[in-house]
Amino acid sequence: MKLQQILIDDQSENQIISTSPDFNATKANLVLAFGERELLECSQPYRKLRELYSEAQIVICSTSGQISNFNLVENKIVSTAIEFEKSTIKTVEIDLLKNKNIEELGLVVKNELFNDNLKLLVVLSEGSYVNGTELVNELGKQSNYSLPIFGGLAGDRVAFLKTIVGLNKEAEEGKVVVIGLYGDAINFSSGCEGGWTDYGPEREVTLSEKNVLYKIGDRYALDIYKEYLGKYADDLPSSALYFPLSMKENKDSSPVVRTILSIDEKTKSMTFAGNIPQGSFVRLMKGNFDKLIDASYSAASAAFSSHTKDPELALIVSCVGRKIVLGNRVEEEFEAVKEVSGNTLLCGFYSYGEISPIKNHEFCELHNQTIAILTISES
């Protein structure tokens, strides 16, 4: 595998961050380009990327901040071109605005990408309309829950106005891009951690519909949430990024984190970025700077642990909520990953949701408020 990473903006020439020896731009077969939505709309980077990488599948995704090999980046597009030397890729783009039937979307992916040689799916989805839980579950159903899936939901800084994704054209609203990686030479591993601390009792969800939570026990969900938030309740829903929810589908399942997107004072309900099934169990959580940063180190350690030498590439997807809570300490999350990564090239973005297995090579979940890391190499 050979790689090239560059920075793109409107004001200057492309800045090369890293290039593998003997990298040949005409042989690159995948490009991942991450940038803030306004920057992508203004700079229209697809034509420039196509001129550089004539044969590549080019995926463009809006973010709440970019991750390059050396630091966190704002106001510049981070583009990583990949030349798989022993593996192959295929891609498909789905338009959620034209077709909202999630089962039909799953069939498109199955018909276009699935075969016996498929080893991994990477999903970059718009983050405004999609129900990430339903998307992940549908892909799982089509693959009999046996195929590792990794990725994230596009971001829009902290504006939450719209998100855009594109495949082989400029990024647009409503798009989901799925990348299939094929061949026995591909090696990968993943890690995903939150670092949030539970507080308060575990309670059963008694009334919910998909990602809308109405009642916990015999009380309205919003009433309980406001009671625990105290003075922070006046700043809902934005303050919810500091206090996500831990959710287990049953008593024995592993917990996942859910972030509130909106509240409804009339129905006293809360809408989350992923589903909160009726009968599941939830607890409130709160952040601690050191634990969040330690979780980044743990996720990186898990993602790198199965490789006998440094993998060529690590794709990092971290939640915008972590970025907001960490504030001016957010660079420490990146430095924690760098401690583990060695000579691996890093790329990624801050997202509205993370898609990753909880444990290595198990089927994936939609997460919120986590950092998820995928490491890839070729043998």
mmCIF file of C-alpha atoms in Angstrom:
data_model
loop_
_atom_site.group_PDB
_atom_site.id
_atom_site.type_symbol
_atom_site.label_atom_id
_atom_site.label_comp_id
_atom_site.label_asym_id
_atom_site.label_seq_id
_atom_site.Cartn_x
_atom_site.Cartn_y
_atom_site.Cartn_z
ATOM 1 C CA MET A 1 0.000 0.000 0.000
ATOM 2 C CA LYS A 2 1.309 3.452 -0.950
ATOM 3 C CA LEU A 3 -0.089 6.747 0.292
ATOM 4 C CA GLN A 4 -0.075 10.478 -0.278
ATOM 5 C CA GLN A 5 -1.661 13.087 1.975
ATOM 6 C CA ILE A 6 -2.136 16.719 0.962
ATOM 7 C CA LEU A 7 -3.837 19.868 2.255
ATOM 8 C CA ILE A 8 -6.075 21.844 -0.106
ATOM 9 C CA ASP A 9 -7.503 25.334 0.265
ATOM 10 C CA ASP A 10 -8.639 28.173 -1.993
ATOM 11 C CA GLN A 11 -5.732 30.451 -1.305
ATOM 12 C CA SER A 12 -2.573 28.499 -2.106
ATOM 13 C CA GLU A 13 -0.987 25.561 -3.851
ATOM 14 C CA ASN A 14 -1.627 22.092 -2.492
ATOM 15 C CA GLN A 15 0.611 21.323 0.464
ATOM 16 C CA ILE A 16 2.011 17.791 0.519
ATOM 17 C CA ILE A 17 2.087 16.380 4.058
ATOM 18 C CA SER A 18 3.359 12.887 3.328
ATOM 19 C CA THR A 19 4.144 10.725 0.310
ATOM 20 C CA SER A 20 5.242 7.088 0.213
ATOM 21 C CA PRO A 21 8.411 6.276 -1.755
ATOM 22 C CA ASP A 22 7.559 5.556 -5.408
ATOM 23 C CA PHE A 23 3.970 6.782 -4.971
ATOM 24 C CA ASN A 24 2.366 7.179 -8.397
ATOM 25 C CA ALA A 25 -0.718 9.398 -8.422
ATOM 26 C CA THR A 26 -2.085 7.691 -11.554
ATOM 27 C CA LYS A 27 -2.130 4.363 -9.678
ATOM 28 C CA ALA A 28 -4.064 5.625 -6.660
ATOM 29 C CA ASN A 29 -7.398 3.805 -6.513
ATOM 30 C CA LEU A 30 -9.058 5.509 -3.511
ATOM 31 C CA VAL A 31 -9.048 9.098 -2.243
ATOM 32 C CA LEU A 32 -10.641 10.169 1.053
ATOM 33 C CA ALA A 33 -11.099 13.955 1.277
ATOM 34 C CA PHE A 34 -12.405 15.578 4.470
ATOM 35 C CA GLY A 35 -13.311 19.241 4.963
ATOM 36 C CA GLU A 36 -15.823 21.591 6.583
ATOM 37 C CA ARG A 37 -19.055 21.839 4.619
ATOM 38 C CA GLU A 38 -18.713 25.556 3.800
ATOM 39 C CA LEU A 39 -15.153 25.000 2.572
ATOM 40 C CA LEU A 40 -16.207 22.084 0.360
ATOM 41 C CA GLU A 41 -19.067 24.115 -1.119
ATOM 42 C CA CYS A 42 -16.812 27.114 -1.741
ATOM 43 C CA SER A 43 -13.703 25.374 -3.073
ATOM 44 C CA GLN A 44 -15.410 22.583 -5.065
ATOM 45 C CA PRO A 45 -12.359 20.296 -4.741
ATOM 46 C CA TYR A 46 -13.477 17.379 -6.932
ATOM 47 C CA ARG A 47 -12.021 18.706 -10.202
ATOM 48 C CA LYS A 48 -8.653 19.383 -8.564
ATOM 49 C CA LEU A 49 -8.617 15.907 -6.999
ATOM 50 C CA ARG A 50 -9.573 14.281 -10.312
ATOM 51 C CA GLU A 51 -6.709 16.047 -12.064
ATOM 52 C CA LEU A 52 -4.307 14.703 -9.439
ATOM 53 C CA TYR A 53 -5.675 11.154 -9.200
ATOM 54 C CA SER A 54 -7.115 10.268 -12.584
ATOM 55 C CA GLU A 55 -8.034 6.634 -11.868
ATOM 56 C CA ALA A 56 -9.138 6.825 -8.235
ATOM 57 C CA GLN A 57 -12.533 6.494 -6.624
ATOM 58 C CA ILE A 58 -12.822 9.891 -4.910
ATOM 59 C CA VAL A 59 -14.928 10.213 -1.738
ATOM 60 C CA ILE A 60 -15.566 13.688 -0.277
ATOM 61 C CA CYS A 61 -17.127 14.123 3.181
ATOM 62 C CA SER A 62 -18.016 17.174 5.292
ATOM 63 C CA THR A 63 -16.810 17.288 8.889
ATOM 64 C CA SER A 64 -16.650 19.044 12.211
ATOM 65 C CA GLY A 65 -12.854 19.153 11.912
ATOM 66 C CA GLN A 66 -10.184 17.219 10.013
ATOM 67 C CA ILE A 67 -7.387 14.948 11.205
ATOM 68 C CA SER A 68 -4.112 14.905 9.286
ATOM 69 C CA ASN A 69 -0.980 12.900 9.918
ATOM 70 C CA PHE A 70 0.559 15.641 12.062
ATOM 71 C CA ASN A 71 -2.245 17.620 13.659
ATOM 72 C CA LEU A 72 -5.890 18.606 13.746
ATOM 73 C CA VAL A 73 -6.844 20.835 10.823
ATOM 74 C CA GLU A 74 -9.487 23.489 10.253
ATOM 75 C CA ASN A 75 -10.261 25.519 7.118
ATOM 76 C CA LYS A 76 -8.261 23.200 4.870
ATOM 77 C CA ILE A 77 -9.276 19.985 3.143
ATOM 78 C CA VAL A 78 -7.251 16.928 4.137
ATOM 79 C CA SER A 79 -6.986 14.511 1.210
ATOM 80 C CA THR A 80 -5.450 11.040 1.541
ATOM 81 C CA ALA A 81 -4.806 9.074 -1.666
ATOM 82 C CA ILE A 82 -4.336 5.302 -1.367
ATOM 83 C CA GLU A 83 -2.789 2.887 -3.828
ATOM 84 C CA PHE A 84 -3.782 -0.643 -2.870
ATOM 85 C CA GLU A 85 -1.137 -2.849 -4.491
ATOM 86 C CA LYS A 86 -2.579 -6.298 -3.668
ATOM 87 C CA SER A 87 -6.213 -5.548 -2.874
ATOM 88 C CA THR A 88 -9.156 -4.211 -4.822
ATOM 89 C CA ILE A 89 -11.973 -1.810 -3.966
ATOM 90 C CA LYS A 90 -15.496 -1.144 -5.217
ATOM 91 C CA THR A 91 -17.789 1.729 -4.307
ATOM 92 C CA VAL A 92 -21.471 2.589 -4.406
ATOM 93 C CA GLU A 93 -23.358 5.821 -3.665
ATOM 94 C CA ILE A 94 -26.922 5.915 -2.341
ATOM 95 C CA ASP A 95 -29.253 8.927 -2.290
ATOM 96 C CA LEU A 96 -31.347 9.010 0.889
ATOM 97 C CA LEU A 97 -33.415 11.963 -0.307
ATOM 98 C CA LYS A 98 -34.649 10.064 -3.371
ATOM 99 C CA ASN A 99 -35.064 6.695 -1.665
ATOM 100 C CA LYS A 100 -35.768 6.530 2.050
ATOM 101 C CA ASN A 101 -36.596 2.809 2.093
ATOM 102 C CA ILE A 102 -33.672 1.455 4.086
ATOM 103 C CA GLU A 103 -34.281 -2.132 2.931
ATOM 104 C CA GLU A 104 -33.928 -1.141 -0.711
ATOM 105 C CA LEU A 105 -30.731 0.678 0.147
ATOM 106 C CA GLY A 106 -29.398 -2.493 1.749
ATOM 107 C CA LEU A 107 -30.205 -4.480 -1.372
ATOM 108 C CA VAL A 108 -28.311 -1.995 -3.549
ATOM 109 C CA VAL A 109 -25.209 -2.454 -1.423
ATOM 110 C CA LYS A 110 -25.643 -6.222 -1.410
ATOM 111 C CA ASN A 111 -26.093 -6.463 -5.184
ATOM 112 C CA GLU A 112 -23.268 -4.048 -6.020
ATOM 113 C CA LEU A 113 -20.619 -4.947 -3.451
ATOM 114 C CA PHE A 114 -21.149 -8.336 -1.822
ATOM 115 C CA ASN A 115 -19.114 -11.363 -2.920
ATOM 116 C CA ASP A 116 -17.065 -14.084 -1.228
ATOM 117 C CA ASN A 117 -13.885 -12.010 -1.445
ATOM 118 C CA LEU A 118 -15.301 -8.970 0.411
ATOM 119 C CA LYS A 119 -13.433 -8.425 3.684
ATOM 120 C CA LEU A 120 -14.563 -5.014 4.971
ATOM 121 C CA LEU A 121 -17.062 -2.229 4.343
ATOM 122 C CA VAL A 122 -16.217 1.426 5.004
ATOM 123 C CA VAL A 123 -19.283 3.700 5.205
ATOM 124 C CA LEU A 124 -19.259 7.500 4.965
ATOM 125 C CA SER A 125 -22.824 8.739 5.351
ATOM 126 C CA GLU A 126 -24.470 12.122 5.437
ATOM 127 C CA GLY A 127 -25.328 12.934 9.049
ATOM 128 C CA SER A 128 -28.510 15.017 8.852
ATOM 129 C CA TYR A 129 -31.233 12.669 7.632
ATOM 130 C CA VAL A 130 -29.941 9.156 8.167
ATOM 131 C CA ASN A 131 -30.966 6.973 11.085
ATOM 132 C CA GLY A 132 -27.525 5.503 11.640
ATOM 133 C CA THR A 133 -28.831 2.563 13.638
ATOM 134 C CA GLU A 134 -31.176 1.511 10.843
ATOM 135 C CA LEU A 135 -28.428 1.873 8.227
ATOM 136 C CA VAL A 136 -26.006 -0.268 10.230
ATOM 137 C CA ASN A 137 -28.656 -2.868 11.051
ATOM 138 C CA GLU A 138 -29.704 -3.177 7.405
ATOM 139 C CA LEU A 139 -26.114 -3.727 6.259
ATOM 140 C CA GLY A 140 -25.759 -6.263 9.046
ATOM 141 C CA LYS A 141 -28.874 -8.129 7.963
ATOM 142 C CA GLN A 142 -27.660 -8.308 4.370
ATOM 143 C CA SER A 143 -24.315 -9.756 5.490
ATOM 144 C CA ASN A 144 -25.768 -12.091 8.144
ATOM 145 C CA TYR A 145 -24.013 -9.920 10.725
ATOM 146 C CA SER A 146 -20.680 -11.472 9.807
ATOM 147 C CA LEU A 147 -18.966 -8.620 7.957
ATOM 148 C CA PRO A 148 -16.894 -5.943 9.744
ATOM 149 C CA ILE A 149 -18.118 -2.415 8.992
ATOM 150 C CA PHE A 150 -16.426 0.868 9.885
ATOM 151 C CA GLY A 151 -17.107 4.518 9.177
ATOM 152 C CA GLY A 152 -18.935 7.577 10.347
ATOM 153 C CA LEU A 153 -21.623 10.185 9.788
ATOM 154 C CA ALA A 154 -20.575 13.439 8.135
ATOM 155 C CA GLY A 155 -20.423 16.583 10.258
ATOM 156 C CA ASP A 156 -21.160 20.284 9.869
ATOM 157 C CA ARG A 157 -18.921 21.892 12.492
ATOM 158 C CA VAL A 158 -21.342 22.487 15.387
ATOM 159 C CA ALA A 159 -23.941 24.147 13.160
ATOM 160 C CA PHE A 160 -26.068 21.018 12.509
ATOM 161 C CA LEU A 161 -27.512 22.712 9.390
ATOM 162 C CA LYS A 162 -26.639 20.183 6.684
ATOM 163 C CA THR A 163 -23.988 17.617 5.863
ATOM 164 C CA ILE A 164 -22.669 16.606 2.450
ATOM 165 C CA VAL A 165 -20.966 13.548 0.942
ATOM 166 C CA GLY A 166 -19.980 12.725 -2.631
ATOM 167 C CA LEU A 167 -18.556 9.904 -4.738
ATOM 168 C CA ASN A 168 -16.701 10.909 -7.913
ATOM 169 C CA LYS A 169 -18.356 14.332 -7.889
ATOM 170 C CA GLU A 170 -18.780 17.292 -5.571
ATOM 171 C CA ALA A 171 -20.352 16.451 -2.217
ATOM 172 C CA GLU A 172 -24.123 16.878 -1.851
ATOM 173 C CA GLU A 173 -26.855 16.480 0.746
ATOM 174 C CA GLY A 174 -28.433 13.089 1.392
ATOM 175 C CA LYS A 175 -25.668 10.838 0.076
ATOM 176 C CA VAL A 176 -24.216 7.663 1.593
ATOM 177 C CA VAL A 177 -21.010 6.177 0.143
ATOM 178 C CA VAL A 178 -20.073 2.553 0.857
ATOM 179 C CA ILE A 179 -16.586 1.247 0.007
ATOM 180 C CA GLY A 180 -15.855 -2.470 -0.253
ATOM 181 C CA LEU A 181 -12.319 -3.785 0.329
ATOM 182 C CA TYR A 182 -11.477 -7.160 -1.213
ATOM 183 C CA GLY A 183 -8.720 -9.764 -1.119
ATOM 184 C CA ASP A 184 -6.734 -11.926 1.261
ATOM 185 C CA ALA A 185 -3.881 -9.396 1.411
ATOM 186 C CA ILE A 186 -5.947 -6.843 3.313
ATOM 187 C CA ASN A 187 -5.311 -6.756 7.068
ATOM 188 C CA PHE A 188 -7.284 -4.542 9.413
ATOM 189 C CA SER A 189 -8.126 -4.014 13.041
ATOM 190 C CA SER A 190 -10.248 -1.545 14.968
ATOM 191 C CA GLY A 191 -10.747 0.038 18.369
ATOM 192 C CA CYS A 192 -13.585 2.113 19.784
ATOM 193 C CA GLU A 193 -13.790 3.726 23.217
ATOM 194 C CA GLY A 194 -15.778 6.435 24.954
ATOM 195 C CA GLY A 195 -14.265 7.225 28.338
ATOM 196 C CA TRP A 196 -17.470 8.674 29.760
ATOM 197 C CA THR A 197 -18.486 7.967 33.367
ATOM 198 C CA ASP A 198 -21.900 6.565 34.295
ATOM 199 C CA TYR A 199 -23.816 8.258 37.063
ATOM 200 C CA GLY A 200 -27.294 7.757 38.452
ATOM 201 C CA PRO A 201 -29.230 4.463 38.448
ATOM 202 C CA GLU A 202 -29.805 2.235 35.439
ATOM 203 C CA ARG A 203 -33.423 2.522 34.283
ATOM 204 C CA GLU A 204 -35.629 0.701 31.783
ATOM 205 C CA VAL A 205 -37.012 2.411 28.684
ATOM 206 C CA THR A 206 -40.792 1.932 28.800
ATOM 207 C CA LEU A 207 -41.880 4.009 25.805
ATOM 208 C CA SER A 208 -39.878 4.818 22.692
ATOM 209 C CA GLU A 209 -40.143 4.808 18.921
ATOM 210 C CA LYS A 210 -36.924 4.214 17.000
ATOM 211 C CA ASN A 211 -34.645 7.078 18.076
ATOM 212 C CA VAL A 212 -37.310 9.038 20.010
ATOM 213 C CA LEU A 213 -37.376 8.392 23.766
ATOM 214 C CA TYR A 214 -40.623 9.184 25.602
ATOM 215 C CA LYS A 215 -40.566 7.430 28.972
ATOM 216 C CA ILE A 216 -38.042 5.908 31.335
ATOM 217 C CA GLY A 217 -39.779 3.850 33.988
ATOM 218 C CA ASP A 218 -43.000 5.676 34.853
ATOM 219 C CA ARG A 219 -41.651 9.170 34.145
ATOM 220 C CA TYR A 220 -41.211 11.302 31.068
ATOM 221 C CA ALA A 221 -37.660 11.075 29.775
ATOM 222 C CA LEU A 222 -37.141 14.826 29.470
ATOM 223 C CA ASP A 223 -38.244 15.410 33.074
ATOM 224 C CA ILE A 224 -35.659 12.915 34.362
ATOM 225 C CA TYR A 225 -32.950 14.345 32.140
ATOM 226 C CA LYS A 226 -33.593 17.915 33.273
ATOM 227 C CA GLU A 227 -33.600 16.825 36.910
ATOM 228 C CA TYR A 228 -30.120 15.345 36.560
ATOM 229 C CA LEU A 229 -28.725 18.223 34.488
ATOM 230 C CA GLY A 230 -29.744 20.886 37.002
ATOM 231 C CA LYS A 231 -28.443 24.281 35.864
ATOM 232 C CA TYR A 232 -27.360 22.819 32.504
ATOM 233 C CA ALA A 233 -30.993 22.005 31.627
ATOM 234 C CA ASP A 234 -31.580 25.615 30.543
ATOM 235 C CA ASP A 235 -29.103 25.108 27.676
ATOM 236 C CA LEU A 236 -30.718 22.015 26.179
ATOM 237 C CA PRO A 237 -30.297 20.542 23.626
ATOM 238 C CA SER A 238 -26.735 21.868 23.181
ATOM 239 C CA SER A 239 -25.742 21.025 26.764
ATOM 240 C CA ALA A 240 -26.656 17.382 26.067
ATOM 241 C CA LEU A 241 -23.271 16.967 24.368
ATOM 242 C CA TYR A 242 -21.764 17.134 27.863
ATOM 243 C CA PHE A 243 -24.187 14.512 29.221
ATOM 244 C CA PRO A 244 -24.810 11.652 26.762
ATOM 245 C CA LEU A 245 -26.770 8.500 27.518
ATOM 246 C CA SER A 246 -25.400 4.972 27.955
ATOM 247 C CA MET A 247 -27.755 2.391 26.438
ATOM 248 C CA LYS A 248 -27.842 -1.424 26.628
ATOM 249 C CA GLU A 249 -30.408 -3.329 24.579
ATOM 250 C CA ASN A 250 -30.631 -5.894 27.387
ATOM 251 C CA LYS A 251 -29.003 -6.475 30.763
ATOM 252 C CA ASP A 252 -26.184 -8.576 29.278
ATOM 253 C CA SER A 253 -25.358 -6.569 26.150
ATOM 254 C CA SER A 254 -22.424 -4.174 25.801
ATOM 255 C CA PRO A 255 -23.359 -0.493 26.267
ATOM 256 C CA VAL A 256 -23.298 2.036 23.454
ATOM 257 C CA VAL A 257 -23.435 5.816 23.799
ATOM 258 C CA ARG A 258 -26.265 7.939 22.447
ATOM 259 C CA THR A 259 -26.276 11.721 21.951
ATOM 260 C CA ILE A 260 -29.391 13.881 22.025
ATOM 261 C CA LEU A 261 -30.178 15.745 18.807
ATOM 262 C CA SER A 262 -33.334 17.571 19.929
ATOM 263 C CA ILE A 263 -36.019 17.791 22.612
ATOM 264 C CA ASP A 264 -39.789 18.252 22.454
ATOM 265 C CA GLU A 265 -41.249 20.175 25.392
ATOM 266 C CA LYS A 266 -44.826 19.248 24.410
ATOM 267 C CA THR A 267 -44.347 15.492 24.475
ATOM 268 C CA LYS A 268 -41.438 15.673 26.954
ATOM 269 C CA SER A 269 -39.444 13.459 24.607
ATOM 270 C CA MET A 270 -35.848 13.405 23.380
ATOM 271 C CA THR A 271 -34.603 12.488 19.907
ATOM 272 C CA PHE A 272 -31.233 10.732 19.715
ATOM 273 C CA ALA A 273 -28.706 10.123 16.934
ATOM 274 C CA GLY A 274 -29.356 6.364 17.201
ATOM 275 C CA ASN A 275 -32.207 4.129 18.245
ATOM 276 C CA ILE A 276 -33.243 3.676 21.894
ATOM 277 C CA PRO A 277 -35.328 0.463 21.799
ATOM 278 C CA GLN A 278 -38.244 -0.031 24.162
ATOM 279 C CA GLY A 279 -37.130 -2.428 26.903
ATOM 280 C CA SER A 280 -33.513 -1.290 26.758
ATOM 281 C CA PHE A 281 -31.670 0.061 29.793
ATOM 282 C CA VAL A 282 -30.171 3.554 30.035
ATOM 283 C CA ARG A 283 -27.962 5.572 32.370
ATOM 284 C CA LEU A 284 -26.778 9.146 32.189
ATOM 285 C CA MET A 285 -23.078 9.837 31.634
ATOM 286 C CA LYS A 286 -20.715 12.730 32.205
ATOM 287 C CA GLY A 287 -17.290 13.611 30.855
ATOM 288 C CA ASN A 288 -13.899 13.712 32.527
ATOM 289 C CA PHE A 289 -11.026 15.165 30.491
ATOM 290 C CA ASP A 290 -8.433 12.617 31.541
ATOM 291 C CA LYS A 291 -10.746 9.644 31.014
ATOM 292 C CA LEU A 292 -11.716 10.855 27.538
ATOM 293 C CA ILE A 293 -8.056 11.181 26.570
ATOM 294 C CA ASP A 294 -7.199 7.816 28.136
ATOM 295 C CA ALA A 295 -10.009 6.274 26.071
ATOM 296 C CA SER A 296 -8.361 7.591 22.899
ATOM 297 C CA TYR A 297 -5.148 5.817 23.881
ATOM 298 C CA SER A 298 -7.086 2.604 24.608
ATOM 299 C CA ALA A 299 -8.884 2.722 21.262
ATOM 300 C CA ALA A 300 -5.584 3.214 19.459
ATOM 301 C CA SER A 301 -3.946 0.384 21.404
ATOM 302 C CA ALA A 302 -6.765 -1.978 20.433
ATOM 303 C CA ALA A 303 -6.622 -0.943 16.777
ATOM 304 C CA PHE A 304 -2.852 -1.399 16.497
ATOM 305 C CA SER A 305 -2.440 -4.474 18.702
ATOM 306 C CA SER A 306 -3.026 -7.202 16.118
ATOM 307 C CA HIS A 307 -0.494 -5.891 13.573
ATOM 308 C CA THR A 308 3.008 -7.378 13.696
ATOM 309 C CA LYS A 309 4.426 -4.138 12.270
ATOM 310 C CA ASP A 310 3.074 -0.606 11.898
ATOM 311 C CA PRO A 311 0.095 -0.651 9.528
ATOM 312 C CA GLU A 312 0.263 1.760 6.620
ATOM 313 C CA LEU A 313 -2.949 3.683 7.375
ATOM 314 C CA ALA A 314 -5.215 4.546 10.299
ATOM 315 C CA LEU A 315 -8.651 6.101 9.738
ATOM 316 C CA ILE A 316 -9.870 7.984 12.820
ATOM 317 C CA VAL A 317 -13.502 8.987 13.387
ATOM 318 C CA SER A 318 -14.106 10.944 16.607
ATOM 319 C CA CYS A 319 -17.344 12.542 17.762
ATOM 320 C CA VAL A 320 -17.864 16.306 17.612
ATOM 321 C CA GLY A 321 -19.174 16.048 21.177
ATOM 322 C CA ARG A 322 -15.732 14.980 22.384
ATOM 323 C CA LYS A 323 -14.193 17.927 20.587
ATOM 324 C CA ILE A 324 -16.599 20.341 22.280
ATOM 325 C CA VAL A 325 -16.143 18.864 25.761
ATOM 326 C CA LEU A 326 -12.331 18.663 25.498
ATOM 327 C CA GLY A 327 -12.140 22.235 24.203
ATOM 328 C CA ASN A 328 -8.560 23.472 24.095
ATOM 329 C CA ARG A 329 -7.374 20.034 25.252
ATOM 330 C CA VAL A 330 -8.656 18.324 22.114
ATOM 331 C CA GLU A 331 -5.117 18.071 20.704
ATOM 332 C CA GLU A 332 -4.327 15.729 23.604
ATOM 333 C CA GLU A 333 -6.744 13.183 22.139
ATOM 334 C CA PHE A 334 -4.767 13.255 18.901
ATOM 335 C CA GLU A 335 -1.450 13.053 20.756
ATOM 336 C CA ALA A 336 -2.707 9.959 22.628
ATOM 337 C CA VAL A 337 -3.249 8.228 19.283
ATOM 338 C CA LYS A 338 0.164 9.389 18.031
ATOM 339 C CA GLU A 339 1.807 7.707 21.031
ATOM 340 C CA VAL A 340 0.664 4.355 19.644
ATOM 341 C CA SER A 341 0.700 4.900 15.875
ATOM 342 C CA GLY A 342 4.429 4.810 15.129
ATOM 343 C CA ASN A 343 5.049 5.300 11.396
ATOM 344 C CA THR A 344 1.400 4.818 10.415
ATOM 345 C CA LEU A 345 -0.195 7.590 8.334
ATOM 346 C CA LEU A 346 -3.204 9.088 10.136
ATOM 347 C CA CYS A 347 -6.313 10.605 8.574
ATOM 348 C CA GLY A 348 -9.890 11.154 9.660
ATOM 349 C CA PHE A 349 -12.510 13.592 10.878
ATOM 350 C CA TYR A 350 -14.817 14.706 13.689
ATOM 351 C CA SER A 351 -18.267 13.280 13.068
ATOM 352 C CA TYR A 352 -21.931 13.230 14.030
ATOM 353 C CA GLY A 353 -21.716 9.477 14.708
ATOM 354 C CA GLU A 354 -19.194 6.644 14.605
ATOM 355 C CA ILE A 355 -19.637 3.205 13.035
ATOM 356 C CA SER A 356 -17.358 0.527 14.452
ATOM 357 C CA PRO A 357 -17.280 -2.910 16.030
ATOM 358 C CA ILE A 358 -17.275 -2.806 19.821
ATOM 359 C CA LYS A 359 -14.659 -5.527 19.860
ATOM 360 C CA ASN A 360 -12.260 -6.337 17.073
ATOM 361 C CA HIS A 361 -13.853 -8.107 14.093
ATOM 362 C CA GLU A 362 -17.278 -8.364 15.738
ATOM 363 C CA PHE A 363 -20.228 -6.792 13.936
ATOM 364 C CA CYS A 364 -20.478 -3.028 14.216
ATOM 365 C CA GLU A 365 -22.707 -0.597 16.077
ATOM 366 C CA LEU A 366 -23.569 3.052 15.658
ATOM 367 C CA HIS A 367 -21.841 4.980 18.441
ATOM 368 C CA ASN A 368 -21.949 8.543 19.675
ATOM 369 C CA GLN A 369 -19.358 10.409 21.733
ATOM 370 C CA THR A 370 -16.670 7.797 20.997
ATOM 371 C CA ILE A 371 -13.381 7.723 19.137
ATOM 372 C CA ALA A 372 -13.184 4.890 16.594
ATOM 373 C CA ILE A 373 -9.980 3.874 14.801
ATOM 374 C CA LEU A 374 -9.514 1.529 11.843
ATOM 375 C CA THR A 375 -5.999 0.371 10.943
ATOM 376 C CA ILE A 376 -5.323 -1.063 7.474
ATOM 377 C CA SER A 377 -2.301 -2.761 5.919
ATOM 378 C CA GLU A 378 -1.531 -5.129 3.080
ATOM 379 C CA SER A 379 0.466 -8.318 3.547
#
